[in-house]
Short mmCIF file of C-alpha atoms in Angstrom, two decimals:
data_model
loop_
_atom_site.label_atom_id
_atom_site.label_comp_id
_atom_site.label_asym_id
_atom_site.label_seq_id
_atom_site.Cartn_x
_atom_site.Cartn_y
_atom_site.Cartn_z
CA UNK A 1 -37.89 42.67 -59.02
CA UNK A 2 -35.59 44.70 -56.78
CA UNK A 3 -33.50 47.78 -57.49
CA UNK A 4 -30.41 47.76 -55.31
CA UNK A 5 -28.14 50.73 -54.69
CA UNK A 6 -24.57 50.05 -53.62
CA UNK A 7 -22.12 52.40 -51.93
CA UNK A 8 -18.63 51.47 -53.07
CA UNK A 9 -15.09 52.59 -52.28
CA UNK A 10 -11.98 51.73 -54.22
CA UNK A 11 -8.31 52.41 -54.59
CA UNK A 12 -8.08 53.15 -58.30
CA UNK A 13 -4.35 52.38 -58.62
CA UNK A 14 -4.66 48.96 -60.17
CA UNK A 15 -7.87 49.49 -62.13
CA UNK A 16 -8.32 50.74 -65.67
CA UNK A 17 -11.01 53.02 -64.35
CA UNK A 18 -14.64 52.24 -63.59
CA UNK A 19 -16.06 51.23 -66.94
CA UNK A 20 -16.13 47.60 -68.08
CA UNK A 21 -13.67 46.94 -70.91
CA UNK A 22 -12.80 43.58 -72.43
CA UNK A 23 -9.40 42.31 -71.27
CA UNK A 24 -8.92 45.08 -68.69
CA UNK A 25 -9.31 45.01 -64.94
CA UNK A 26 -11.97 47.62 -64.16
CA UNK A 27 -14.06 48.33 -61.06
CA UNK A 28 -17.35 47.73 -62.85
CA UNK A 29 -15.99 44.52 -64.38
CA UNK A 30 -14.78 43.14 -61.04
CA UNK A 31 -17.99 43.95 -59.19
CA UNK A 32 -20.20 42.57 -61.96
CA UNK A 33 -18.17 39.35 -62.04
CA UNK A 34 -18.61 38.88 -58.29
CA UNK A 35 -22.32 39.79 -58.22
CA UNK A 36 -23.03 37.54 -61.21
CA UNK A 37 -21.35 34.66 -59.38
CA UNK A 38 -23.21 35.43 -56.17
CA UNK A 39 -26.64 35.71 -57.80
CA UNK A 40 -26.05 33.03 -60.47
CA UNK A 41 -27.26 35.39 -63.19
CA UNK A 42 -25.70 38.11 -65.27
CA UNK A 43 -25.67 41.40 -63.35
CA UNK A 44 -25.05 44.80 -64.93
CA UNK A 45 -24.45 47.78 -62.67
CA UNK A 46 -24.73 51.50 -63.40
CA UNK A 47 -22.53 53.96 -61.52
CA UNK A 48 -23.04 57.65 -60.87
CA UNK A 49 -19.57 58.50 -62.07
CA UNK A 50 -17.31 56.61 -64.47
CA UNK A 51 -13.97 57.42 -62.93
CA UNK A 52 -10.76 57.19 -64.97
CA UNK A 53 -7.73 54.95 -64.51
CA UNK A 54 -5.93 55.71 -61.26
CA UNK A 55 -8.76 57.83 -59.80
CA UNK A 56 -10.03 56.73 -56.38
CA UNK A 57 -13.50 56.67 -54.89
CA UNK A 58 -14.31 57.03 -51.23
CA UNK A 59 -17.97 57.04 -52.12
CA UNK A 60 -19.24 55.77 -55.43
CA UNK A 61 -22.85 54.79 -56.01
CA UNK A 62 -24.11 52.13 -58.42
CA UNK A 63 -27.44 50.38 -58.87
CA UNK A 64 -28.64 47.16 -60.49
CA UNK A 65 -31.96 45.38 -60.89
CA UNK A 66 -33.09 41.78 -60.68
CA UNK A 67 -34.69 39.06 -58.61
CA UNK A 68 -32.22 37.84 -56.03
CA UNK A 69 -32.41 35.26 -53.29
CA UNK A 70 -29.84 36.92 -51.02
CA UNK A 71 -31.20 39.50 -48.55
CA UNK A 72 -30.02 42.99 -49.54
CA UNK A 73 -28.21 43.67 -46.24
CA UNK A 74 -26.05 40.57 -46.72
CA UNK A 75 -24.75 41.63 -50.13
CA UNK A 76 -21.75 43.71 -48.89
CA UNK A 77 -20.23 40.93 -46.78
CA UNK A 78 -20.87 38.22 -49.36
CA UNK A 79 -19.46 40.31 -52.20
CA UNK A 80 -16.46 41.63 -50.22
CA UNK A 81 -15.41 38.06 -49.49
CA UNK A 82 -15.05 37.50 -53.22
CA UNK A 83 -13.66 40.94 -54.16
CA UNK A 84 -9.97 41.74 -53.94
CA UNK A 85 -8.81 44.17 -51.24
CA UNK A 86 -8.76 47.30 -53.37
CA UNK A 87 -12.52 47.56 -53.84
CA UNK A 88 -15.16 47.29 -51.17
CA UNK A 89 -18.93 47.49 -51.04
CA UNK A 90 -19.69 49.63 -48.03
CA UNK A 91 -23.45 49.17 -48.03
CA UNK A 92 -26.42 48.03 -50.08
CA UNK A 93 -30.01 49.28 -49.90
CA UNK A 94 -33.23 48.78 -51.79
CA UNK A 95 -34.47 51.80 -53.72
CA UNK A 96 -37.47 52.61 -55.92
CA UNK A 97 -37.59 50.70 -59.17
CA UNK A 98 -37.23 53.89 -61.21
CA UNK A 99 -34.15 55.11 -59.34
CA UNK A 100 -31.07 55.56 -61.52
CA UNK A 101 -27.62 56.15 -59.95
CA UNK A 102 -26.48 58.47 -62.73
CA UNK A 103 -29.58 60.39 -63.78
CA UNK A 104 -30.89 60.92 -60.25
CA UNK A 105 -27.71 62.46 -58.85
CA UNK A 106 -28.07 66.20 -58.28
CA UNK A 107 -24.49 66.81 -57.23
CA UNK A 108 -21.06 65.30 -56.60
CA UNK A 109 -18.10 66.21 -54.50
CA UNK A 110 -14.56 65.49 -55.60
CA UNK A 111 -11.47 66.06 -53.55
CA UNK A 112 -7.98 66.45 -54.95
CA UNK A 113 -4.92 65.97 -52.75
CA UNK A 114 -1.70 67.85 -53.45
CA UNK A 115 1.35 66.89 -51.43
CA UNK A 116 3.23 70.19 -51.27
CA UNK A 117 6.13 68.65 -49.36
CA UNK A 118 9.07 66.31 -49.88
CA UNK A 119 8.47 63.24 -52.04
CA UNK A 120 6.96 60.23 -50.29
CA UNK A 121 7.30 57.07 -52.38
CA UNK A 122 4.51 55.22 -50.64
CA UNK A 123 2.09 58.08 -51.36
CA UNK A 124 2.88 58.16 -55.10
CA UNK A 125 -0.49 56.67 -56.06
CA UNK A 126 -2.54 58.85 -53.72
CA UNK A 127 -1.57 62.46 -54.33
CA UNK A 128 -0.06 64.95 -56.75
CA UNK A 129 3.41 65.62 -55.48
CA UNK A 130 4.71 69.17 -55.88
CA UNK A 131 7.95 69.96 -54.12
CA UNK A 132 8.05 73.70 -54.83
CA UNK A 133 5.97 75.73 -52.40
CA UNK A 134 2.65 76.75 -53.90
CA UNK A 135 1.16 80.19 -53.37
CA UNK A 136 -1.97 78.95 -51.71
CA UNK A 137 -3.58 82.39 -51.42
CA UNK A 138 -3.53 82.91 -55.18
CA UNK A 139 -4.99 79.46 -55.75
CA UNK A 140 -7.77 80.19 -53.29
CA UNK A 141 -8.50 83.53 -54.94
CA UNK A 142 -8.61 81.96 -58.42
CA UNK A 143 -10.86 79.11 -57.26
CA UNK A 144 -13.62 81.57 -56.37
CA UNK A 145 -14.14 82.40 -60.06
CA UNK A 146 -15.25 78.80 -60.57
CA UNK A 147 -18.36 79.10 -58.43
CA UNK A 148 -21.65 79.53 -60.28
CA UNK A 149 -23.41 78.34 -63.40
CA UNK A 150 -20.94 78.75 -66.24
CA UNK A 151 -19.71 77.22 -69.46
CA UNK A 152 -16.68 75.15 -68.42
CA UNK A 153 -15.56 74.21 -71.92
CA UNK A 154 -12.04 75.50 -71.16
CA UNK A 155 -11.72 72.65 -68.66
CA UNK A 156 -12.95 69.82 -70.86
CA UNK A 157 -10.47 67.36 -72.32
CA UNK A 158 -10.84 66.03 -75.82
CA UNK A 159 -11.47 62.31 -76.10
CA UNK A 160 -14.62 61.97 -74.00
CA UNK A 161 -18.14 61.79 -75.38
CA UNK A 162 -19.04 65.38 -76.27
CA UNK A 163 -21.98 66.43 -74.09
CA UNK A 164 -25.01 68.38 -75.30
CA UNK A 165 -24.04 71.29 -73.11
CA UNK A 166 -20.77 72.28 -71.42
CA UNK A 167 -22.57 74.44 -68.86
CA UNK A 168 -22.26 73.19 -65.29
CA UNK A 169 -22.92 74.66 -61.85
CA UNK A 170 -20.13 74.69 -59.29
CA UNK A 171 -21.54 75.16 -55.81
CA UNK A 172 -18.27 75.44 -53.95
CA UNK A 173 -14.52 75.21 -54.52
CA UNK A 174 -12.44 75.33 -51.35
CA UNK A 175 -9.01 74.54 -50.03
CA UNK A 176 -7.95 73.15 -46.69
CA UNK A 177 -4.36 72.86 -45.53
CA UNK A 178 -2.72 70.44 -43.16
CA UNK A 179 0.90 70.51 -42.08
CA UNK A 180 2.67 67.34 -43.21
CA UNK A 181 6.33 66.26 -43.08
CA UNK A 182 7.65 69.84 -42.89
CA UNK A 183 5.40 70.77 -45.81
CA UNK A 184 1.69 70.91 -46.43
CA UNK A 185 -1.05 68.68 -47.67
CA UNK A 186 -3.39 70.81 -49.75
CA UNK A 187 -6.87 69.41 -50.14
CA UNK A 188 -9.08 70.92 -52.83
CA UNK A 189 -12.79 70.21 -52.48
CA UNK A 190 -15.17 70.93 -55.31
CA UNK A 191 -18.93 70.39 -55.38
CA UNK A 192 -20.93 70.69 -58.59
CA UNK A 193 -24.04 69.42 -60.33
CA UNK A 194 -21.84 67.64 -62.85
CA UNK A 195 -18.35 67.67 -64.32
CA UNK A 196 -17.06 67.49 -67.89
CA UNK A 197 -14.45 64.98 -69.01
CA UNK A 198 -11.27 65.56 -66.95
CA UNK A 199 -12.74 68.83 -65.66
CA UNK A 200 -11.56 68.54 -62.06
CA UNK A 201 -8.05 67.53 -63.13
CA UNK A 202 -7.76 70.45 -65.57
CA UNK A 203 -9.10 72.86 -62.93
CA UNK A 204 -6.53 71.58 -60.42
CA UNK A 205 -3.74 71.74 -63.01
CA UNK A 206 -4.69 75.35 -63.74
CA UNK A 207 -4.78 76.19 -60.02
CA UNK A 208 -1.35 74.58 -59.59
CA UNK A 209 -0.01 76.69 -62.47
CA UNK A 210 -1.41 79.69 -60.61
CA UNK A 211 0.20 78.52 -57.36
CA UNK A 212 3.52 78.24 -59.21
CA UNK A 213 3.17 81.76 -60.62
CA UNK A 214 2.89 80.62 -64.25
CA UNK A 215 -0.64 82.02 -64.54
CA UNK A 216 -1.96 84.90 -62.45
CA UNK A 217 -5.01 84.38 -60.24
CA UNK A 218 -6.99 87.14 -61.94
CA UNK A 219 -6.60 85.38 -65.32
CA UNK A 220 -8.97 82.68 -64.11
CA UNK A 221 -12.06 84.67 -65.07
CA UNK A 222 -10.77 85.16 -68.60
CA UNK A 223 -9.74 81.50 -68.89
CA UNK A 224 -13.28 80.43 -68.06
CA UNK A 225 -14.84 82.98 -70.43
CA UNK A 226 -12.56 82.01 -73.31
CA UNK A 227 -14.16 78.54 -73.57
CA UNK A 228 -10.78 77.49 -74.92
CA UNK A 229 -8.97 74.47 -73.48
CA UNK A 230 -5.59 75.82 -74.56
CA UNK A 231 -5.99 78.86 -72.26
CA UNK A 232 -6.28 76.66 -69.15
CA UNK A 233 -3.35 74.97 -67.42
CA UNK A 234 -2.09 71.41 -67.48
CA UNK A 235 -4.11 68.33 -66.52
CA UNK A 236 -3.28 67.23 -62.97
CA UNK A 237 -2.53 63.50 -62.68
CA UNK A 238 -5.34 61.06 -61.79
CA UNK A 239 -3.90 59.65 -58.57
CA UNK A 240 -4.68 62.81 -56.54
CA UNK A 241 -8.38 62.67 -57.41
CA UNK A 242 -11.06 61.12 -55.18
CA UNK A 243 -14.79 60.88 -55.83
CA UNK A 244 -15.88 61.71 -52.34
CA UNK A 245 -19.63 62.27 -52.14
CA UNK A 246 -22.76 61.96 -54.26
CA UNK A 247 -26.02 63.78 -53.57
CA UNK A 248 -29.42 62.55 -54.65
CA UNK A 249 -31.40 65.38 -53.13
CA UNK A 250 -30.87 69.09 -52.67
CA UNK A 251 -31.31 69.04 -48.89
CA UNK A 252 -28.30 66.75 -48.56
CA UNK A 253 -26.31 68.88 -50.96
CA UNK A 254 -27.14 72.08 -49.08
CA UNK A 255 -26.13 70.52 -45.79
CA UNK A 256 -22.79 69.57 -47.25
CA UNK A 257 -22.24 73.09 -48.58
CA UNK A 258 -22.83 74.47 -45.12
CA UNK A 259 -20.02 72.28 -43.89
CA UNK A 260 -17.61 73.13 -46.62
CA UNK A 261 -17.79 76.91 -46.59
CA UNK A 262 -15.76 77.36 -43.44
CA UNK B 1 35.67 43.10 -59.58
CA UNK B 2 33.36 45.78 -58.20
CA UNK B 3 31.28 45.89 -55.05
CA UNK B 4 28.17 47.99 -55.63
CA UNK B 5 25.92 49.37 -52.93
CA UNK B 6 22.34 50.22 -53.85
CA UNK B 7 19.90 52.46 -52.04
CA UNK B 8 16.41 51.14 -52.61
CA UNK B 9 12.87 52.18 -51.76
CA UNK B 10 9.75 50.08 -52.06
CA UNK B 11 6.09 49.90 -51.31
CA UNK B 12 5.85 46.51 -49.59
CA UNK B 13 2.13 46.02 -50.26
CA UNK B 14 2.43 43.61 -53.17
CA UNK B 15 5.65 41.87 -52.13
CA UNK B 16 6.08 38.78 -49.99
CA UNK B 17 8.79 40.65 -48.14
CA UNK B 18 12.41 41.18 -49.10
CA UNK B 19 13.83 37.69 -49.20
CA UNK B 20 13.90 35.64 -52.41
CA UNK B 21 11.44 32.72 -52.30
CA UNK B 22 10.55 30.39 -55.12
CA UNK B 23 7.16 31.14 -56.62
CA UNK B 24 6.68 34.38 -54.64
CA UNK B 25 7.08 37.97 -55.71
CA UNK B 26 9.74 39.41 -53.40
CA UNK B 27 11.83 42.58 -53.54
CA UNK B 28 15.12 40.69 -53.64
CA UNK B 29 13.75 38.38 -56.32
CA UNK B 30 12.54 41.24 -58.55
CA UNK B 31 15.76 43.24 -58.26
CA UNK B 32 17.97 40.20 -58.87
CA UNK B 33 15.93 39.28 -61.95
CA UNK B 34 16.37 42.78 -63.39
CA UNK B 35 20.08 43.09 -62.54
CA UNK B 36 20.80 39.61 -63.91
CA UNK B 37 19.12 40.62 -67.18
CA UNK B 38 20.98 43.94 -67.27
CA UNK B 39 24.40 42.42 -66.58
CA UNK B 40 23.82 39.14 -68.47
CA UNK B 41 25.02 37.14 -65.48
CA UNK B 42 23.45 35.85 -62.31
CA UNK B 43 23.44 38.57 -59.65
CA UNK B 44 22.82 37.93 -55.94
CA UNK B 45 22.21 40.90 -53.66
CA UNK B 46 22.49 41.17 -49.87
CA UNK B 47 20.30 43.63 -48.00
CA UNK B 48 20.82 45.22 -44.61
CA UNK B 49 17.35 44.28 -43.48
CA UNK B 50 15.10 41.48 -44.65
CA UNK B 51 11.75 43.18 -44.28
CA UNK B 52 8.55 41.15 -43.96
CA UNK B 53 5.51 41.00 -46.24
CA UNK B 54 3.72 44.33 -46.35
CA UNK B 55 6.54 46.31 -44.68
CA UNK B 56 7.81 49.31 -46.66
CA UNK B 57 11.30 50.72 -47.12
CA UNK B 58 12.08 54.35 -47.75
CA UNK B 59 15.75 53.51 -47.51
CA UNK B 60 17.01 49.97 -47.84
CA UNK B 61 20.63 49.16 -48.65
CA UNK B 62 21.88 46.13 -50.58
CA UNK B 63 25.20 45.23 -52.17
CA UNK B 64 26.41 42.83 -54.85
CA UNK B 65 29.72 41.98 -56.46
CA UNK B 66 30.87 41.24 -59.99
CA UNK B 67 32.46 42.54 -63.17
CA UNK B 68 29.98 44.69 -65.00
CA UNK B 69 30.16 46.66 -68.24
CA UNK B 70 27.59 49.28 -67.21
CA UNK B 71 28.94 52.35 -65.36
CA UNK B 72 27.77 52.31 -61.74
CA UNK B 73 25.96 55.65 -61.93
CA UNK B 74 23.81 54.39 -64.80
CA UNK B 75 22.49 51.38 -62.89
CA UNK B 76 19.51 53.12 -61.22
CA UNK B 77 17.99 54.44 -64.47
CA UNK B 78 18.63 51.23 -66.38
CA UNK B 79 17.22 49.04 -63.61
CA UNK B 80 14.23 51.28 -62.87
CA UNK B 81 13.17 51.05 -66.52
CA UNK B 82 12.80 47.31 -66.05
CA UNK B 83 11.42 47.30 -62.50
CA UNK B 84 7.72 47.72 -61.76
CA UNK B 85 6.59 50.96 -60.14
CA UNK B 86 6.53 49.72 -56.54
CA UNK B 87 10.30 49.35 -56.17
CA UNK B 88 12.92 51.88 -57.15
CA UNK B 89 16.70 52.03 -57.00
CA UNK B 90 17.46 55.52 -55.72
CA UNK B 91 21.24 55.38 -56.16
CA UNK B 92 24.21 53.10 -56.75
CA UNK B 93 27.78 53.62 -55.58
CA UNK B 94 31.01 51.65 -55.57
CA UNK B 95 32.24 50.59 -52.15
CA UNK B 96 35.27 48.70 -50.80
CA UNK B 97 35.37 45.05 -51.78
CA UNK B 98 35.04 43.91 -48.17
CA UNK B 99 31.93 46.03 -47.49
CA UNK B 100 28.84 44.05 -46.47
CA UNK B 101 25.41 45.73 -46.31
CA UNK B 102 24.26 43.65 -43.35
CA UNK B 103 27.38 43.14 -41.23
CA UNK B 104 28.68 46.69 -41.64
CA UNK B 105 25.50 48.42 -40.53
CA UNK B 106 25.87 49.96 -37.06
CA UNK B 107 22.29 51.13 -36.76
CA UNK B 108 18.88 51.36 -38.36
CA UNK B 109 15.91 53.62 -38.04
CA UNK B 110 12.37 52.39 -38.42
CA UNK B 111 9.28 54.50 -38.44
CA UNK B 112 5.80 53.26 -37.68
CA UNK B 113 2.72 55.25 -38.72
CA UNK B 114 -0.49 55.08 -36.72
CA UNK B 115 -3.54 56.78 -38.17
CA UNK B 116 -5.42 57.82 -35.04
CA UNK B 117 -8.32 59.23 -37.02
CA UNK B 118 -11.26 58.13 -39.14
CA UNK B 119 -10.66 55.23 -41.51
CA UNK B 120 -9.17 56.10 -44.88
CA UNK B 121 -9.53 53.26 -47.37
CA UNK B 122 -6.72 54.44 -49.62
CA UNK B 123 -4.31 54.51 -46.67
CA UNK B 124 -5.12 50.93 -45.60
CA UNK B 125 -1.74 49.59 -46.80
CA UNK B 126 0.31 52.43 -45.30
CA UNK B 127 -0.65 52.81 -41.67
CA UNK B 128 -2.14 51.13 -38.63
CA UNK B 129 -5.61 52.54 -38.32
CA UNK B 130 -6.90 53.09 -34.79
CA UNK B 131 -10.14 55.01 -34.49
CA UNK B 132 -10.24 55.31 -30.68
CA UNK B 133 -8.16 58.20 -29.39
CA UNK B 134 -4.82 57.01 -28.01
CA UNK B 135 -3.32 58.43 -24.83
CA UNK B 136 -0.20 59.72 -26.48
CA UNK B 137 1.43 60.91 -23.24
CA UNK B 138 1.38 57.40 -21.73
CA UNK B 139 2.84 55.94 -24.91
CA UNK B 140 5.62 58.51 -24.87
CA UNK B 141 6.35 57.80 -21.22
CA UNK B 142 6.46 54.04 -21.80
CA UNK B 143 8.69 54.38 -24.86
CA UNK B 144 11.46 55.89 -22.74
CA UNK B 145 11.99 52.55 -20.96
CA UNK B 146 13.07 51.10 -24.29
CA UNK B 147 16.19 53.24 -24.58
CA UNK B 148 19.49 51.59 -23.66
CA UNK B 149 21.26 48.24 -23.99
CA UNK B 150 18.78 45.60 -22.85
CA UNK B 151 17.52 42.12 -23.48
CA UNK B 152 14.50 42.57 -25.74
CA UNK B 153 13.38 38.95 -25.72
CA UNK B 154 9.86 40.03 -24.67
CA UNK B 155 9.55 41.68 -28.08
CA UNK B 156 10.75 38.80 -30.23
CA UNK B 157 8.26 36.76 -32.22
CA UNK B 158 8.63 33.02 -32.55
CA UNK B 159 9.26 31.78 -36.07
CA UNK B 160 12.41 33.69 -36.97
CA UNK B 161 15.93 32.34 -36.81
CA UNK B 162 16.83 32.41 -33.10
CA UNK B 163 19.77 34.80 -32.65
CA UNK B 164 22.80 34.13 -30.46
CA UNK B 165 21.84 37.01 -28.23
CA UNK B 166 18.60 38.91 -27.72
CA UNK B 167 20.40 41.95 -26.31
CA UNK B 168 20.10 45.06 -28.46
CA UNK B 169 20.74 48.76 -27.97
CA UNK B 170 17.95 51.23 -28.61
CA UNK B 171 19.36 54.73 -29.06
CA UNK B 172 16.09 56.59 -29.30
CA UNK B 173 12.34 55.99 -29.36
CA UNK B 174 10.26 59.08 -30.08
CA UNK B 175 6.83 60.13 -31.19
CA UNK B 176 5.79 63.00 -33.40
CA UNK B 177 2.19 64.03 -33.98
CA UNK B 178 0.56 65.69 -36.94
CA UNK B 179 -3.07 66.76 -37.17
CA UNK B 180 -4.84 64.84 -39.93
CA UNK B 181 -8.50 64.69 -41.01
CA UNK B 182 -9.83 65.80 -37.59
CA UNK B 183 -7.58 63.23 -35.92
CA UNK B 184 -3.86 62.67 -35.61
CA UNK B 185 -1.13 60.88 -37.45
CA UNK B 186 1.20 59.44 -34.83
CA UNK B 187 4.68 58.68 -36.09
CA UNK B 188 6.89 56.48 -33.92
CA UNK B 189 10.62 56.64 -34.70
CA UNK B 190 12.99 54.09 -33.27
CA UNK B 191 16.75 53.86 -33.78
CA UNK B 192 18.76 50.87 -32.63
CA UNK B 193 21.85 48.85 -33.43
CA UNK B 194 19.64 45.96 -34.47
CA UNK B 195 16.17 44.53 -34.05
CA UNK B 196 14.87 41.05 -33.27
CA UNK B 197 12.25 39.30 -35.39
CA UNK B 198 9.06 41.46 -35.37
CA UNK B 199 10.55 43.57 -32.56
CA UNK B 200 9.37 46.97 -33.78
CA UNK B 201 5.86 45.68 -34.47
CA UNK B 202 5.56 44.09 -31.01
CA UNK B 203 6.91 47.26 -29.39
CA UNK B 204 4.34 49.34 -31.28
CA UNK B 205 1.56 46.89 -30.43
CA UNK B 206 2.51 47.15 -26.76
CA UNK B 207 2.60 50.95 -26.94
CA UNK B 208 -0.83 50.95 -28.59
CA UNK B 209 -2.17 48.73 -25.80
CA UNK B 210 -0.77 51.32 -23.40
CA UNK B 211 -2.37 54.14 -25.40
CA UNK B 212 -5.70 52.29 -25.16
CA UNK B 213 -5.34 51.86 -21.40
CA UNK B 214 -5.05 48.05 -21.54
CA UNK B 215 -1.52 48.16 -20.10
CA UNK B 216 -0.20 50.93 -17.88
CA UNK B 217 2.85 52.92 -18.98
CA UNK B 218 4.83 52.01 -15.88
CA UNK B 219 4.45 48.28 -16.69
CA UNK B 220 6.81 48.74 -19.62
CA UNK B 221 9.91 48.32 -17.45
CA UNK B 222 8.62 45.05 -16.05
CA UNK B 223 7.57 43.80 -19.49
CA UNK B 224 11.11 44.31 -20.74
CA UNK B 225 12.68 42.69 -17.66
CA UNK B 226 10.40 39.65 -17.82
CA UNK B 227 11.98 38.48 -21.10
CA UNK B 228 8.61 36.92 -21.75
CA UNK B 229 6.79 37.51 -25.03
CA UNK B 230 3.41 36.84 -23.45
CA UNK B 231 3.82 39.84 -21.13
CA UNK B 232 4.12 42.28 -24.06
CA UNK B 233 1.19 43.49 -26.16
CA UNK B 234 -0.09 42.50 -29.57
CA UNK B 235 1.91 42.60 -32.79
CA UNK B 236 1.09 45.73 -34.78
CA UNK B 237 0.32 45.02 -38.46
CA UNK B 238 3.12 45.23 -41.05
CA UNK B 239 1.69 47.97 -43.26
CA UNK B 240 2.48 50.75 -40.75
CA UNK B 241 6.18 49.89 -40.67
CA UNK B 242 8.85 51.63 -42.75
CA UNK B 243 12.58 50.94 -42.82
CA UNK B 244 13.67 54.53 -42.95
CA UNK B 245 17.43 54.86 -42.46
CA UNK B 246 20.57 52.73 -42.20
CA UNK B 247 23.82 53.88 -40.63
CA UNK B 248 27.21 52.49 -41.56
CA UNK B 249 29.22 54.72 -39.23
CA UNK B 250 28.69 56.14 -35.78
CA UNK B 251 29.15 59.76 -36.84
CA UNK B 252 26.11 59.49 -39.11
CA UNK B 253 24.14 57.73 -36.41
CA UNK B 254 24.99 60.40 -33.81
CA UNK B 255 23.97 63.15 -36.21
CA UNK B 256 20.61 61.50 -36.70
CA UNK B 257 20.07 61.14 -32.96
CA UNK B 258 20.70 64.85 -32.56
CA UNK B 259 17.86 65.47 -34.97
CA UNK B 260 15.45 63.02 -33.41
CA UNK B 261 15.66 64.04 -29.77
CA UNK B 262 13.63 67.19 -30.10
#
């Protein structure tokens, strides 16, 4: 019996999210179909993060167990030949039998791309387009209130499975800016030990409302403390969101934090 | 009888190019299907440029004639409701009955996007990815040989309809650079009175070969003069190419050149 861990990337545009659903094209469904064909047995995979419709992953992790004839290192090529172009297995490795892609993750990084510039049709599925210039300094200031172990209930959407606790730890929340087409591409990077349902999108929506002057930066503290979804801003659309890194040990996570806090 | 001119944008990824083909999803085919439904009569549209599979258009023009009950200004909204998200009619206007989107165009601008940076999976359909750093100065130098009225036979692919003449006028050929993800986004802009089959992609492929040091910049003159396709470089892939502007009068064209030559 082997336990195989895959690193996967996908363009979420034409998927109904990660999770298998009858009659829908999902990332899990497509990969399981291909692996089942390849291994001539039913394969079920478990991902670290069940991303929503339209959300992308530069780096998703998923594991599955079984007895397989194909050498582990050949899995990516064999599977990619059968997968359509919008999902790709980047690598496969054998891990301990008790390793679990979801429960063993100690942290995740998401990035969210805001195109604060003129509309670009071909980028419509890959960013949140905001024409009006955002006050980036206020957004940056507000984002600092997010860091730490806190109850993030204000940033949890209804509709998901209600978790036992809504307390999460955010290790870092940073912005980088790049000039683009006479405007700016604003990249928000957030690293945490876990995220509630739609949490990153509601955080970004709130920061955008702050950047637009609808909410003041100093209100962020109060919004968090209120534990009230209606105090936070709007939910940013899925297509700007990218699952970008997953950490299975604290050393890795720390290293990444060193790189982010620039 | 009205003659209606449409401005159209599309993401070419999931189209087999512009031109209607039985059994294939094409931009012309999709728009004609929707307009025919809307107007309850068969509609045939003529575009300025018949873009290839995978090529995008930020600004395509196409006209069609007929007697229609729907006011011209309502066509975009009505049609866009029926069209899928990867093609959009930006505007519709009435033009003289003898106006022809292809024959009346005096110039076109194409842009070609090279991602000279690390690979980005979600950008795979929207740029030519080249990891190795390109010598941008050599490419710029070589591009200047393209400007003027010349025989561009060296940059014509086999397989298209052979034109009466392979002489075209290139008004400008410029590069702009933007920093992106620790690399650069190189945008090549070319304006001409017309382009041969695959001409922009072969020009870009040749410039990339120059940027990689496989061809020297000063060879460009000779490559043009040879009128020999095998002297030019490779054909750059379609997904980096965007039809970006069409000019129907010289005043407009001149204005655009003023803006490009910076």
